[in-house]
PDB file of C-alpha atoms in Angstrom:
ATOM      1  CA  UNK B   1       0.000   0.000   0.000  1.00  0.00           C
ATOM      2  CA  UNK B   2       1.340   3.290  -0.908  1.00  0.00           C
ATOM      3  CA  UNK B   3       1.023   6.112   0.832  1.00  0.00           C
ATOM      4  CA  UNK B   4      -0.394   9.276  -0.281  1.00  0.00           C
ATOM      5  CA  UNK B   5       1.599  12.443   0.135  1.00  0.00           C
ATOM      6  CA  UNK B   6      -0.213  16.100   0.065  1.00  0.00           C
ATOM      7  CA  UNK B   7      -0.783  17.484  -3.413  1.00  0.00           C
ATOM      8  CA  UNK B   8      -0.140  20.398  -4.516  1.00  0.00           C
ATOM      9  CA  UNK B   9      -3.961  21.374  -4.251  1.00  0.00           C
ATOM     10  CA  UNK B  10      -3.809  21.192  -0.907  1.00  0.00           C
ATOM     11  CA  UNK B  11      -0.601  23.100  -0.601  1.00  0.00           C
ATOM     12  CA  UNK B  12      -2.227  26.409  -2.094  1.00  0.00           C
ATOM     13  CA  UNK B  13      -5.329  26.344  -0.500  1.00  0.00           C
ATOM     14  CA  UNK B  14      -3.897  25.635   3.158  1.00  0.00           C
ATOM     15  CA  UNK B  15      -1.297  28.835   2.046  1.00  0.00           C
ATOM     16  CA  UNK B  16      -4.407  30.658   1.132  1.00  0.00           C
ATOM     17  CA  UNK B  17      -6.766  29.678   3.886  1.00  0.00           C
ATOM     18  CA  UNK B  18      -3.811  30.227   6.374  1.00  0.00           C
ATOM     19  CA  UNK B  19      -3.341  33.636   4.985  1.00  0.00           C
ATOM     20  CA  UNK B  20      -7.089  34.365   5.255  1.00  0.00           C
ATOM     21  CA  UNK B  21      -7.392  33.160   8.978  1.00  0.00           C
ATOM     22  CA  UNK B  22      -4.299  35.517  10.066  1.00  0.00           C
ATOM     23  CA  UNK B  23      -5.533  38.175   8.492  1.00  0.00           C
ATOM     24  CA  UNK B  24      -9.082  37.675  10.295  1.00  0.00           C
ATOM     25  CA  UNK B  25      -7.700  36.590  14.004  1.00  0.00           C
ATOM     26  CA  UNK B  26      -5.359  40.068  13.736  1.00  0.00           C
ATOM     27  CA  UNK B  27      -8.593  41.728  13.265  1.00  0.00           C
ATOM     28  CA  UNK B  28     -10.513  40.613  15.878  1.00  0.00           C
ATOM     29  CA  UNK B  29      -7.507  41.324  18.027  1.00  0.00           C
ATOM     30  CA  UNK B  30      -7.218  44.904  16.709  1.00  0.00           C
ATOM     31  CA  UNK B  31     -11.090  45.592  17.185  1.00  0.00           C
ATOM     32  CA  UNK B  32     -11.888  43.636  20.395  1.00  0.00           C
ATOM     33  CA  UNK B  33      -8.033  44.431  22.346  1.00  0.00           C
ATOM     34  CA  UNK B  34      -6.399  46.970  20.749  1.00  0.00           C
ATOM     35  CA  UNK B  35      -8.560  50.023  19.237  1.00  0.00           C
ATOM     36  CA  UNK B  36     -11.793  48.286  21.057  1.00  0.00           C
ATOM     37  CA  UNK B  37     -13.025  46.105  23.856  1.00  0.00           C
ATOM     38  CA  UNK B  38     -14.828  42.739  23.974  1.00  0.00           C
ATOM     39  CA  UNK B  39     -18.114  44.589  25.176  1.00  0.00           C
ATOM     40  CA  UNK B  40     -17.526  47.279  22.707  1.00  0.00           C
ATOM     41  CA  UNK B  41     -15.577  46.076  19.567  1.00  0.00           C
ATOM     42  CA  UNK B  42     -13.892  48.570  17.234  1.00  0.00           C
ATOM     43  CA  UNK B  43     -16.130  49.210  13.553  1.00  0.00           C
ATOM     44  CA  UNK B  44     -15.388  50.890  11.048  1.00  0.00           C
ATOM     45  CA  UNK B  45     -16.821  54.438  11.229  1.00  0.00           C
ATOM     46  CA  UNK B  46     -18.142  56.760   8.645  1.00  0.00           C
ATOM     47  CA  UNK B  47     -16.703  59.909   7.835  1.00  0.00           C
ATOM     48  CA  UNK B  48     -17.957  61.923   4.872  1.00  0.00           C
ATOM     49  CA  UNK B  49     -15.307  63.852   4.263  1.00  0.00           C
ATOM     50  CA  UNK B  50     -13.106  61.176   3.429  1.00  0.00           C
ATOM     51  CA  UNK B  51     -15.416  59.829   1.021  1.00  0.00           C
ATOM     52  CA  UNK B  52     -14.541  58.022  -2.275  1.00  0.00           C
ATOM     53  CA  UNK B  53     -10.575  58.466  -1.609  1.00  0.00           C
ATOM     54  CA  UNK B  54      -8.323  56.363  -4.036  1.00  0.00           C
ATOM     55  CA  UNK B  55      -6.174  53.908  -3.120  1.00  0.00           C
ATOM     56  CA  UNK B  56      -2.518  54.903  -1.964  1.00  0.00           C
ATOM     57  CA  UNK B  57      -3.915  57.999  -0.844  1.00  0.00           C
ATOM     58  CA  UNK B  58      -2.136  58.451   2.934  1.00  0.00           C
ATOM     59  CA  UNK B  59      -3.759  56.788   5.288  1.00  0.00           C
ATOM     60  CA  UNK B  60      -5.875  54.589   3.139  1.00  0.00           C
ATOM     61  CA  UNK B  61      -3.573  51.609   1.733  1.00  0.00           C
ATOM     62  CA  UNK B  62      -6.854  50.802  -0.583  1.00  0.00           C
ATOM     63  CA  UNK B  63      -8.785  53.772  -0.707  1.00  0.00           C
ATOM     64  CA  UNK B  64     -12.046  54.460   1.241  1.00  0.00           C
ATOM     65  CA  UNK B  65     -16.082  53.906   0.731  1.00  0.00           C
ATOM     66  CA  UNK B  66     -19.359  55.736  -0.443  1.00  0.00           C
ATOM     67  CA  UNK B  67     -19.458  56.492   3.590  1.00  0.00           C
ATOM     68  CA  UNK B  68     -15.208  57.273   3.706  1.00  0.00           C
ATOM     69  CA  UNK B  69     -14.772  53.982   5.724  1.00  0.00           C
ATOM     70  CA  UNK B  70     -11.445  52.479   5.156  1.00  0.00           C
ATOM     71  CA  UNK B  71     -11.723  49.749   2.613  1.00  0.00           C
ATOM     72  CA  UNK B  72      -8.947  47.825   4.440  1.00  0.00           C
ATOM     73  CA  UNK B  73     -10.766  47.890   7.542  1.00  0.00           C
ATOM     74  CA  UNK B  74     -14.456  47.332   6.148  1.00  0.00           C
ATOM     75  CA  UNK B  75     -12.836  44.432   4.286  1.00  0.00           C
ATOM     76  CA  UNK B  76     -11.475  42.985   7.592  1.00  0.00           C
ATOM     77  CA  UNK B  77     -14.689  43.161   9.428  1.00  0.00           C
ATOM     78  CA  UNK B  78     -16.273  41.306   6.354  1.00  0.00           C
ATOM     79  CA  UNK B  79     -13.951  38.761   6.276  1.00  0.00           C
ATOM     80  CA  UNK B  80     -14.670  37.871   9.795  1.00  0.00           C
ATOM     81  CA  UNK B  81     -18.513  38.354   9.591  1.00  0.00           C
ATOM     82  CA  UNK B  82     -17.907  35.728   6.443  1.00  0.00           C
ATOM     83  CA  UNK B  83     -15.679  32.882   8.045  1.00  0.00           C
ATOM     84  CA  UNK B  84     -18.116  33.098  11.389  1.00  0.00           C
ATOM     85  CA  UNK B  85     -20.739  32.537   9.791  1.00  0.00           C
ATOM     86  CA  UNK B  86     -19.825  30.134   7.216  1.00  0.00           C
ATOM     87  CA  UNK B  87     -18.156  27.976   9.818  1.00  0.00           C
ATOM     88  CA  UNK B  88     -21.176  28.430  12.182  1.00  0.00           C
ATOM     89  CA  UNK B  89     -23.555  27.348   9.078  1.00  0.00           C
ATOM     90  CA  UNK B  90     -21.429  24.391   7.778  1.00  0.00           C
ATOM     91  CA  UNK B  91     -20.346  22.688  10.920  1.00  0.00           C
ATOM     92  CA  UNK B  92     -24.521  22.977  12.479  1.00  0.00           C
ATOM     93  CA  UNK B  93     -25.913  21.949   9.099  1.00  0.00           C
ATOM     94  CA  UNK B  94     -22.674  18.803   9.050  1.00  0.00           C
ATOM     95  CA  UNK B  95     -24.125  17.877  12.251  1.00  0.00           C
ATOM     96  CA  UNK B  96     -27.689  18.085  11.783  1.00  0.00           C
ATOM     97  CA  UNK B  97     -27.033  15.977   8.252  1.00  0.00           C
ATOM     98  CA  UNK B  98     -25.066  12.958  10.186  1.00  0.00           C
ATOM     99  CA  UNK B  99     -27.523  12.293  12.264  1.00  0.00           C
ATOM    100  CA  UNK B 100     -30.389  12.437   9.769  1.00  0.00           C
ATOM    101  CA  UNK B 101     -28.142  10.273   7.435  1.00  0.00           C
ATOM    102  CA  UNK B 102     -27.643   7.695   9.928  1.00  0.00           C
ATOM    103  CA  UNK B 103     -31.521   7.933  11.019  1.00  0.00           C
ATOM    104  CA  UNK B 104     -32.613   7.382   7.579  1.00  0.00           C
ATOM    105  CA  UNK B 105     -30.728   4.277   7.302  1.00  0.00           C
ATOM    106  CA  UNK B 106     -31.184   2.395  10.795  1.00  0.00           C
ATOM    107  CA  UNK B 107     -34.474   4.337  11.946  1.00  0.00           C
ATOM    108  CA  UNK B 108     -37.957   2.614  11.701  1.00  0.00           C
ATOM    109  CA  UNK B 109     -39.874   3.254   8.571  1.00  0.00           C
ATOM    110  CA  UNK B 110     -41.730   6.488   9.382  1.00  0.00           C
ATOM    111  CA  UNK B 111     -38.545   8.169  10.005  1.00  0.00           C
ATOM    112  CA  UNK B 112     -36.896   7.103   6.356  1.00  0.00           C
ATOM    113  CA  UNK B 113     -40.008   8.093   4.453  1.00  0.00           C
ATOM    114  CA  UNK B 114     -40.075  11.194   6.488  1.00  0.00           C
ATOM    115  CA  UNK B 115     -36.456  12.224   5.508  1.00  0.00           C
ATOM    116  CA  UNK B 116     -36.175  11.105   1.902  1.00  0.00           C
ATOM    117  CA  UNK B 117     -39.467  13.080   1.833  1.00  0.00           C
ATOM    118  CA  UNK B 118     -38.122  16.125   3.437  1.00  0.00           C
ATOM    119  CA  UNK B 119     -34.941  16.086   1.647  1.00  0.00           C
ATOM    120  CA  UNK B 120     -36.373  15.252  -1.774  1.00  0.00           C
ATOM    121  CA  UNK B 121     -38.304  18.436  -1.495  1.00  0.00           C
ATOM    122  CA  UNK B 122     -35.792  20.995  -0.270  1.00  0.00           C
ATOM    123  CA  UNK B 123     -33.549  19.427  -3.328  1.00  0.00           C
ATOM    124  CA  UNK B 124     -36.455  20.291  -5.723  1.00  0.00           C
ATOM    125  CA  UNK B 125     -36.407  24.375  -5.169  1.00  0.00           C
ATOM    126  CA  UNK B 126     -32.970  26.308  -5.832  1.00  0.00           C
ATOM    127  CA  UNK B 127     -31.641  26.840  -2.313  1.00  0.00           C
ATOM    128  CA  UNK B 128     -31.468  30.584  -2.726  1.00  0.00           C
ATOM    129  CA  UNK B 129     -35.685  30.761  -3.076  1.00  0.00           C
ATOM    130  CA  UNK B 130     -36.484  28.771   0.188  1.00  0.00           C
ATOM    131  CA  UNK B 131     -33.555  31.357   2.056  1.00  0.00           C
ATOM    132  CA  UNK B 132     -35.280  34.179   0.759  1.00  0.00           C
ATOM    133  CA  UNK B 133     -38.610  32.866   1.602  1.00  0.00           C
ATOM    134  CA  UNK B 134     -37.294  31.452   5.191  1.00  0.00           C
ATOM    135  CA  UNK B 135     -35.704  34.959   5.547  1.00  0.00           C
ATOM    136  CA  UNK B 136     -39.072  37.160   4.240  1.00  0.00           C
ATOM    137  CA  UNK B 137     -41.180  34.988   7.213  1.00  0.00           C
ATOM    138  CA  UNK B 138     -38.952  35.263  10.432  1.00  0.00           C
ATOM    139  CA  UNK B 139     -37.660  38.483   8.923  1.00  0.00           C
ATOM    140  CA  UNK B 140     -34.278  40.006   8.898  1.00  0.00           C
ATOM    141  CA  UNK B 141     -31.159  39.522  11.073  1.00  0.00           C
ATOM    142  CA  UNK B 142     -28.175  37.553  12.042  1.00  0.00           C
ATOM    143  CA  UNK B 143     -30.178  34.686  13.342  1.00  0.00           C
ATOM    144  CA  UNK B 144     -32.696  34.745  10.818  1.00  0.00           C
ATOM    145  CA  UNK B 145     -30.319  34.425   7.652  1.00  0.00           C
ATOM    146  CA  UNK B 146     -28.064  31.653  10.163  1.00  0.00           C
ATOM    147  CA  UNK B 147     -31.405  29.457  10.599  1.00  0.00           C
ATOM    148  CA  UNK B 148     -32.186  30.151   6.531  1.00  0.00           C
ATOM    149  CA  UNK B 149     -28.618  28.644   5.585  1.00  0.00           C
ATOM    150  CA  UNK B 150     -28.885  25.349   7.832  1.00  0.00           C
ATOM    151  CA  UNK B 151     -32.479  24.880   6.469  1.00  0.00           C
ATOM    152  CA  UNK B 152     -31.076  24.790   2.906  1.00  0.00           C
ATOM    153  CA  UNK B 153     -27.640  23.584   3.758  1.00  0.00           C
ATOM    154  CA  UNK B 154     -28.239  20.172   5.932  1.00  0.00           C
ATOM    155  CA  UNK B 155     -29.736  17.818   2.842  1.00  0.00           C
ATOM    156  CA  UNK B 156     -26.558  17.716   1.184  1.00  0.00           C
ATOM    157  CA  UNK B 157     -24.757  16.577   4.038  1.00  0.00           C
ATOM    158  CA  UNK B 158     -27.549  13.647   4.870  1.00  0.00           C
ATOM    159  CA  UNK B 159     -27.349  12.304   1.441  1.00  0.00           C
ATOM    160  CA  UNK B 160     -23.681  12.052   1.900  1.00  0.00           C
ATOM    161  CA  UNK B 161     -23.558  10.807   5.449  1.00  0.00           C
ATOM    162  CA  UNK B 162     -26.466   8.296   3.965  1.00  0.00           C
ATOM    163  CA  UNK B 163     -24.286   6.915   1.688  1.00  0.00           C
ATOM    164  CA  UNK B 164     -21.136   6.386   3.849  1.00  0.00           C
ATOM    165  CA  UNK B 165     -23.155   4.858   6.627  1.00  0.00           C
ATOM    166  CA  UNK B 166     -24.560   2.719   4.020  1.00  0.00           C
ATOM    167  CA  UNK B 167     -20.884   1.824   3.248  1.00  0.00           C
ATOM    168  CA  UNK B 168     -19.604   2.077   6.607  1.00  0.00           C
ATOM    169  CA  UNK B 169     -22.775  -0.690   8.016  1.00  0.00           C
ATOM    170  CA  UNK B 170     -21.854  -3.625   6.303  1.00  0.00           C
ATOM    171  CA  UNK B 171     -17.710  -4.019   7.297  1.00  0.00           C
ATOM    172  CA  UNK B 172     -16.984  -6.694   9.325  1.00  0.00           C
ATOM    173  CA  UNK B 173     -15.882  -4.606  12.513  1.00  0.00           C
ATOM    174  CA  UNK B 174     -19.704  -2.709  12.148  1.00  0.00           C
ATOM    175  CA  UNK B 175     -20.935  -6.356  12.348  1.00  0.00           C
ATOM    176  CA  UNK B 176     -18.732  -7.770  14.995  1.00  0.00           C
ATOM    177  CA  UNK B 177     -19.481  -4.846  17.294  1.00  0.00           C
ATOM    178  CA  UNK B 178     -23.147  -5.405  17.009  1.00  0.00           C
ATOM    179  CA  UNK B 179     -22.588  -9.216  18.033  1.00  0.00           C
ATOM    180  CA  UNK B 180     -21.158  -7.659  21.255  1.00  0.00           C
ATOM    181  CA  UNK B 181     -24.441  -5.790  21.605  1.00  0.00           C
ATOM    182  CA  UNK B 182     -22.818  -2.338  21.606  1.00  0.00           C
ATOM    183  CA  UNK B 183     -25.637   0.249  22.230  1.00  0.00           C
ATOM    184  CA  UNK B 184     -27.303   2.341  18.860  1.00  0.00           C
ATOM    185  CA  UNK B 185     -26.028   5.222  20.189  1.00  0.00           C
ATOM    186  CA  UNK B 186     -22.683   3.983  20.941  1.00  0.00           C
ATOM    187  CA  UNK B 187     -22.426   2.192  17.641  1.00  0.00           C
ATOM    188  CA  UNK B 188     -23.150   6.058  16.123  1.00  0.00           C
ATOM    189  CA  UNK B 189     -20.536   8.418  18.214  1.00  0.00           C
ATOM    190  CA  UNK B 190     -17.620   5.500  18.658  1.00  0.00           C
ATOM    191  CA  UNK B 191     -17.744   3.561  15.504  1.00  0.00           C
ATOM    192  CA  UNK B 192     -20.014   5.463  12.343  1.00  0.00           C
ATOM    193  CA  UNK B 193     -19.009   9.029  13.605  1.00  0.00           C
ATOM    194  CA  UNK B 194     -15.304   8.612  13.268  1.00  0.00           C
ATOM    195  CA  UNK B 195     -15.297   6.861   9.762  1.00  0.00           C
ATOM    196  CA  UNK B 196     -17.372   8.864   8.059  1.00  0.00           C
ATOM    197  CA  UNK B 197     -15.860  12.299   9.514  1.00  0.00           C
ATOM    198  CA  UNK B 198     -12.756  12.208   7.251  1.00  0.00           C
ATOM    199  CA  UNK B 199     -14.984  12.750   3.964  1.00  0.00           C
ATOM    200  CA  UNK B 200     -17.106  14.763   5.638  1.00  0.00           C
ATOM    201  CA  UNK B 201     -14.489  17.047   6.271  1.00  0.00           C
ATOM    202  CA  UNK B 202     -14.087  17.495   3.124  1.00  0.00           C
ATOM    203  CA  UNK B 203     -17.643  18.415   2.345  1.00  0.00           C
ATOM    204  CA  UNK B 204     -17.158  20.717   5.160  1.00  0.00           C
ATOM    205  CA  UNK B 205     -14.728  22.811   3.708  1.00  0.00           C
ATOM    206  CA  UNK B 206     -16.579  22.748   0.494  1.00  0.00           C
ATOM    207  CA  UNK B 207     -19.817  23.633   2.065  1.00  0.00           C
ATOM    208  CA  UNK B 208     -17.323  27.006   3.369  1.00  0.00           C
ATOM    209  CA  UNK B 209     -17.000  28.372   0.428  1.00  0.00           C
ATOM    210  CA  UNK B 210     -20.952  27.653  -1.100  1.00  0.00           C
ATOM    211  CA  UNK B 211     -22.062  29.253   2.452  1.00  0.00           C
ATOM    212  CA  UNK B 212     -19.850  32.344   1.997  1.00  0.00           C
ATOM    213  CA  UNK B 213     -21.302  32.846  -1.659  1.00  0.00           C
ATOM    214  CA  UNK B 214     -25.008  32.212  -0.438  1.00  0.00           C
ATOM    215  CA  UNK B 215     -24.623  34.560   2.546  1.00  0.00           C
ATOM    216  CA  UNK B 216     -23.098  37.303   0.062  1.00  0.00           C
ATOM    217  CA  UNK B 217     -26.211  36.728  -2.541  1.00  0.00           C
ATOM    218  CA  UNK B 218     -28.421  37.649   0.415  1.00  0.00           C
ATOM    219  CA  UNK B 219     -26.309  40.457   1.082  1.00  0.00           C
ATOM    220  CA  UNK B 220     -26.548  41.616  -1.723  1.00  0.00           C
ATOM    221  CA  UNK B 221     -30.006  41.357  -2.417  1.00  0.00           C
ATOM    222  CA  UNK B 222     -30.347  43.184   0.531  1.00  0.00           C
ATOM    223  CA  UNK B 223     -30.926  40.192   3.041  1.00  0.00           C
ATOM    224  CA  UNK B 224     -27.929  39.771   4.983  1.00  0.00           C
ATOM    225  CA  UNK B 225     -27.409  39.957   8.834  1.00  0.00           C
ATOM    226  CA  UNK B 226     -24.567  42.356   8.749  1.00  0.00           C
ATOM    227  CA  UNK B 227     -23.364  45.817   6.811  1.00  0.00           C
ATOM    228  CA  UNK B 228     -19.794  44.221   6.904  1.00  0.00           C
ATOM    229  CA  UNK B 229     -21.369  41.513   4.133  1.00  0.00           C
ATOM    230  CA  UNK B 230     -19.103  41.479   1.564  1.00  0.00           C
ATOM    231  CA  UNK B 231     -22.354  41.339  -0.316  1.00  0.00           C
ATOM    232  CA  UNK B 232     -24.176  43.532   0.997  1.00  0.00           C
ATOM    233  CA  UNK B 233     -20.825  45.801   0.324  1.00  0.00           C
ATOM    234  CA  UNK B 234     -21.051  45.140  -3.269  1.00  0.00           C
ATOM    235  CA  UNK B 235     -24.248  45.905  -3.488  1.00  0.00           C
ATOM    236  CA  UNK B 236     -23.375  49.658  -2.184  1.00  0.00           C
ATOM    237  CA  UNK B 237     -19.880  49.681  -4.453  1.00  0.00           C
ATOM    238  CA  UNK B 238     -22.379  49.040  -7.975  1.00  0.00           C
ATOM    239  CA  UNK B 239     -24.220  52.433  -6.812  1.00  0.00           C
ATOM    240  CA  UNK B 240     -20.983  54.239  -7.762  1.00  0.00           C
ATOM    241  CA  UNK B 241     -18.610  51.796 -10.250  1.00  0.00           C
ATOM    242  CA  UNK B 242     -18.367  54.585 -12.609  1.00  0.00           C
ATOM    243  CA  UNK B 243     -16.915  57.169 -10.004  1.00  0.00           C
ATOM    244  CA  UNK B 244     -14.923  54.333  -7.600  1.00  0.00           C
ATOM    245  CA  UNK B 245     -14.383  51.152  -9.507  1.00  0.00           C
ATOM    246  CA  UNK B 246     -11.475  50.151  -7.357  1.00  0.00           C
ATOM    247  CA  UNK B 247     -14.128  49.338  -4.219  1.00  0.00           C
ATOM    248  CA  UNK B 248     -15.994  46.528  -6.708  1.00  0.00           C
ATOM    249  CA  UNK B 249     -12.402  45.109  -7.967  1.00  0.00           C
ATOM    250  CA  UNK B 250     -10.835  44.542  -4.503  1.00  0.00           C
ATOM    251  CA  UNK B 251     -13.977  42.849  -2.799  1.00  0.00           C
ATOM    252  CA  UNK B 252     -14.179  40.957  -5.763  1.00  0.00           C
ATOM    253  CA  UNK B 253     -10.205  39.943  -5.345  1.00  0.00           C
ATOM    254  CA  UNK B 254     -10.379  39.109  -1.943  1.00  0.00           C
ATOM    255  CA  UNK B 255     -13.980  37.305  -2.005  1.00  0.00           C
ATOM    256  CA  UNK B 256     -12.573  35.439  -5.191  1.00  0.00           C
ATOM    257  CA  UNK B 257      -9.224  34.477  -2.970  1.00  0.00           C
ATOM    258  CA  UNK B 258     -10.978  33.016  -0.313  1.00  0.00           C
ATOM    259  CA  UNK B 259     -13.560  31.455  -2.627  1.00  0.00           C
ATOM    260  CA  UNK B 260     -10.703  29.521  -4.267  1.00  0.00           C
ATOM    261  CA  UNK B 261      -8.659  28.450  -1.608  1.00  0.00           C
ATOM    262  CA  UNK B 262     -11.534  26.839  -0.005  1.00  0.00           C
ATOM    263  CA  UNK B 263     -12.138  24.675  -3.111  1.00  0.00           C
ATOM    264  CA  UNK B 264      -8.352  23.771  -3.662  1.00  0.00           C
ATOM    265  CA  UNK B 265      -7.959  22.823  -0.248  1.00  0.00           C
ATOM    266  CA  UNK B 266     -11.454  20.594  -0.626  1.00  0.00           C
ATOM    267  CA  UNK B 267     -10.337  19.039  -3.682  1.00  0.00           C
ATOM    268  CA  UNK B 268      -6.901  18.302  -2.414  1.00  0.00           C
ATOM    269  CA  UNK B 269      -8.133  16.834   0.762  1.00  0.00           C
ATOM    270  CA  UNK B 270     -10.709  14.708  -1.605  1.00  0.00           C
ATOM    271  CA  UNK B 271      -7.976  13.537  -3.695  1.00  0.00           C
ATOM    272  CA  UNK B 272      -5.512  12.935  -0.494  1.00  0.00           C
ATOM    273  CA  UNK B 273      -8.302  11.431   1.468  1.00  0.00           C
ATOM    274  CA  UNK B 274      -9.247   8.496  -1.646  1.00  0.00           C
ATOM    275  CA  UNK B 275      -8.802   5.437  -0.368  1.00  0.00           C
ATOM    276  CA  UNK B 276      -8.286   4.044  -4.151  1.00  0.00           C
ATOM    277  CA  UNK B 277      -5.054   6.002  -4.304  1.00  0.00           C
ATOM    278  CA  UNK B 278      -3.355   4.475  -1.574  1.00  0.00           C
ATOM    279  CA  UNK B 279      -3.157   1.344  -4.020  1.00  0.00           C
ATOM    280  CA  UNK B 280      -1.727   2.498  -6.749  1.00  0.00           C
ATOM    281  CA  UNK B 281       1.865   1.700  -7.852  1.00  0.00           C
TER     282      UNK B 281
END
C-alpha cells in the first residue's frame, strides 16, 4: 500500500486559507483588544469627508467607501462576519445531516419516508428561493439568515452521510461490534461518527466556500445579517462603479481568494483522502 503524500492542491489552498485566517484573528484582536473592547468592539466608522478616496492615498492603503470607511478595515470586518458565519452554518448543518443520514438508514420506517421526503423536497427548489422565503417569514437579522442557511444547507450533508453509513454498516468490525451488543447510540458516536468524519471534512470545507457565496447573494439582495457583508458591500460599491471602480475590484479579489482556496484545499483533501489512491503503484 502506498502512501499518499499532500498534493499540490492542498498546498495552495492551506497557504491561502492560512493567509485568510491571520488576516481575520489580527482583526478581531485589533477591534476587540487593541482600538476596542470585547463589550464594545472597534467598527469601522463613517466619515464623509473622506469619502470616495483612491487607493494609496495616505492613510488609506486601498482607498475608502461611499461612507469614507477604510476599505482595508471594512474588508477585515467582512472577512470575519464571512468565516463566522460560514463555519457556524457548515459545521450545524454537518451535524444536523449525520444524524439524519444515519436515522434514515437504521431508523424505523416512518422516520426514512419522512427524511427522503423532506430532503427530496428541499432538493427540488434552488436553495437561494427557500432562504429568501425562510428569511421574508422570520424576517431580517443575524439569526434569521443563520437558521435560513442550515435549512437549505443540511440535505446535502444527509445524502452524503447516507451513503457512507450505508458503506460504513456492512464491514466486518460494524458487524462484529453489534454481536457484542454495543448500544445504537454507541455504535453512532464511537464507531459510524469517526469513519465517516474524514470525507465529511471534506464536504465541510466545500460547504465554506458555497455558504460564503449564499450569505453574500443575500447580502446583496439586501438580506444579509450584517453591513460588513461582503455582499451587501457590493451591493453599495455598484451604486458608484463609474466614479470608484477600485471598491468593486478589490472585494471581488479578496472574495474570489478566499472562494478559491476553499475549493483547492477541498479538492486536495478529496484527492488525499481516496482510499483508491493508496493502491496504486
Amino acid at each position: 500500500m502506498k502512501k499518499n503524500n499532500i498534493n499540490k492542491e492542498m498546498k495552495i489552498g492551506s497557504i491561502l486559507i492560512a493567509a485568510y485566517l491571520f488576516w481575520a484573528l489580527g482583526w478581531i484582536i485589533y477591534s476587540n483588544f487593541i482600538m476596542g473592547s470585547i463589550s464594545s468592539p472597534y467598527f469601522p466608522k463613517a466619515d464623509m469627508t473622506l469619502e470616495l478616496l483612491n487607493p494609496g492615498t495616505k492613510g488609506f492603503f486601498l482607498g475608502t467607501d461611499i461612507y469614507g470607511r477604510s476599505i482595508i478595515e471594512i474588508l477585515s470586518a467582512g472577512l470575519s462576519y464571512s468565516l463566522g458565519i460560514s463555519l457556524l452554518v457548515s459545521i450545524t448543518s454537518a451535524t444536523i445531516g449525520i444524524c439524519i443520514g444515519y436515522l434514515s438508514i437504521t431508523g424505523n420506517k416512518t422516520i426514512k419516508v419522512l427524511s427522503d421526503l423532506v430532503i427530496n423536497l428541499i432538493f427540488i427548489f434552488p436553495s437561494i428561493l427557500i432562504a429568501i422565503m425562510v428569511m421574508s417569514v422570520i424576517g431580517q437579522s443575524f439569526w434569521g439568515l443563520v437558521f435560513a442557511l442550515i435549512i437549505t444547507g443540511w440535505p446535502g450533508y444527509a445524502r452524503i452521510a447516507r451513503g457512507e453509513t450505508m458503506r460504513v454498516m456492512g464491514l466486518t468490525y460494524v458487524e462484529s461490534a453489534r454481536a457484542i451488543g454495543i448500544t445504537e447510540l454507541r455504535l453512532f458516536l464511537k464507531v459510524i461518527v469517526p469513519s465517516i468524519l474524514p470525507l465529511m471534512m471534506v464536504h465541510i470545507v466545500l460547504g465554506v466556500s458555497g455558504v460564503i457565496i449564499s450569505e453574500a447573494a443575500l447580502g446583496f439582495l439586501g438580506l444579509g445579517g450584517s453591513e460588513y457583508s461582503w455582499g451587501a458591500m457590493l451591493s453599495i460599491a455598484k451604486t458608484v462603479l463609474l466614479e470608484a471602480p477600485y471598491i468593486v475590484i478589490i472585494l471581488s479579489i479578496v472574495m474570489a481568494g478566499l472562494i478559491i482556496g476553499l475549493n483547492l484545499l477541498g479538492d486536495g483533501l478529496r484527492d488525499y483522502l481516496d482510499p483508491r489512491k493508496s493502491f496504486s503503484s
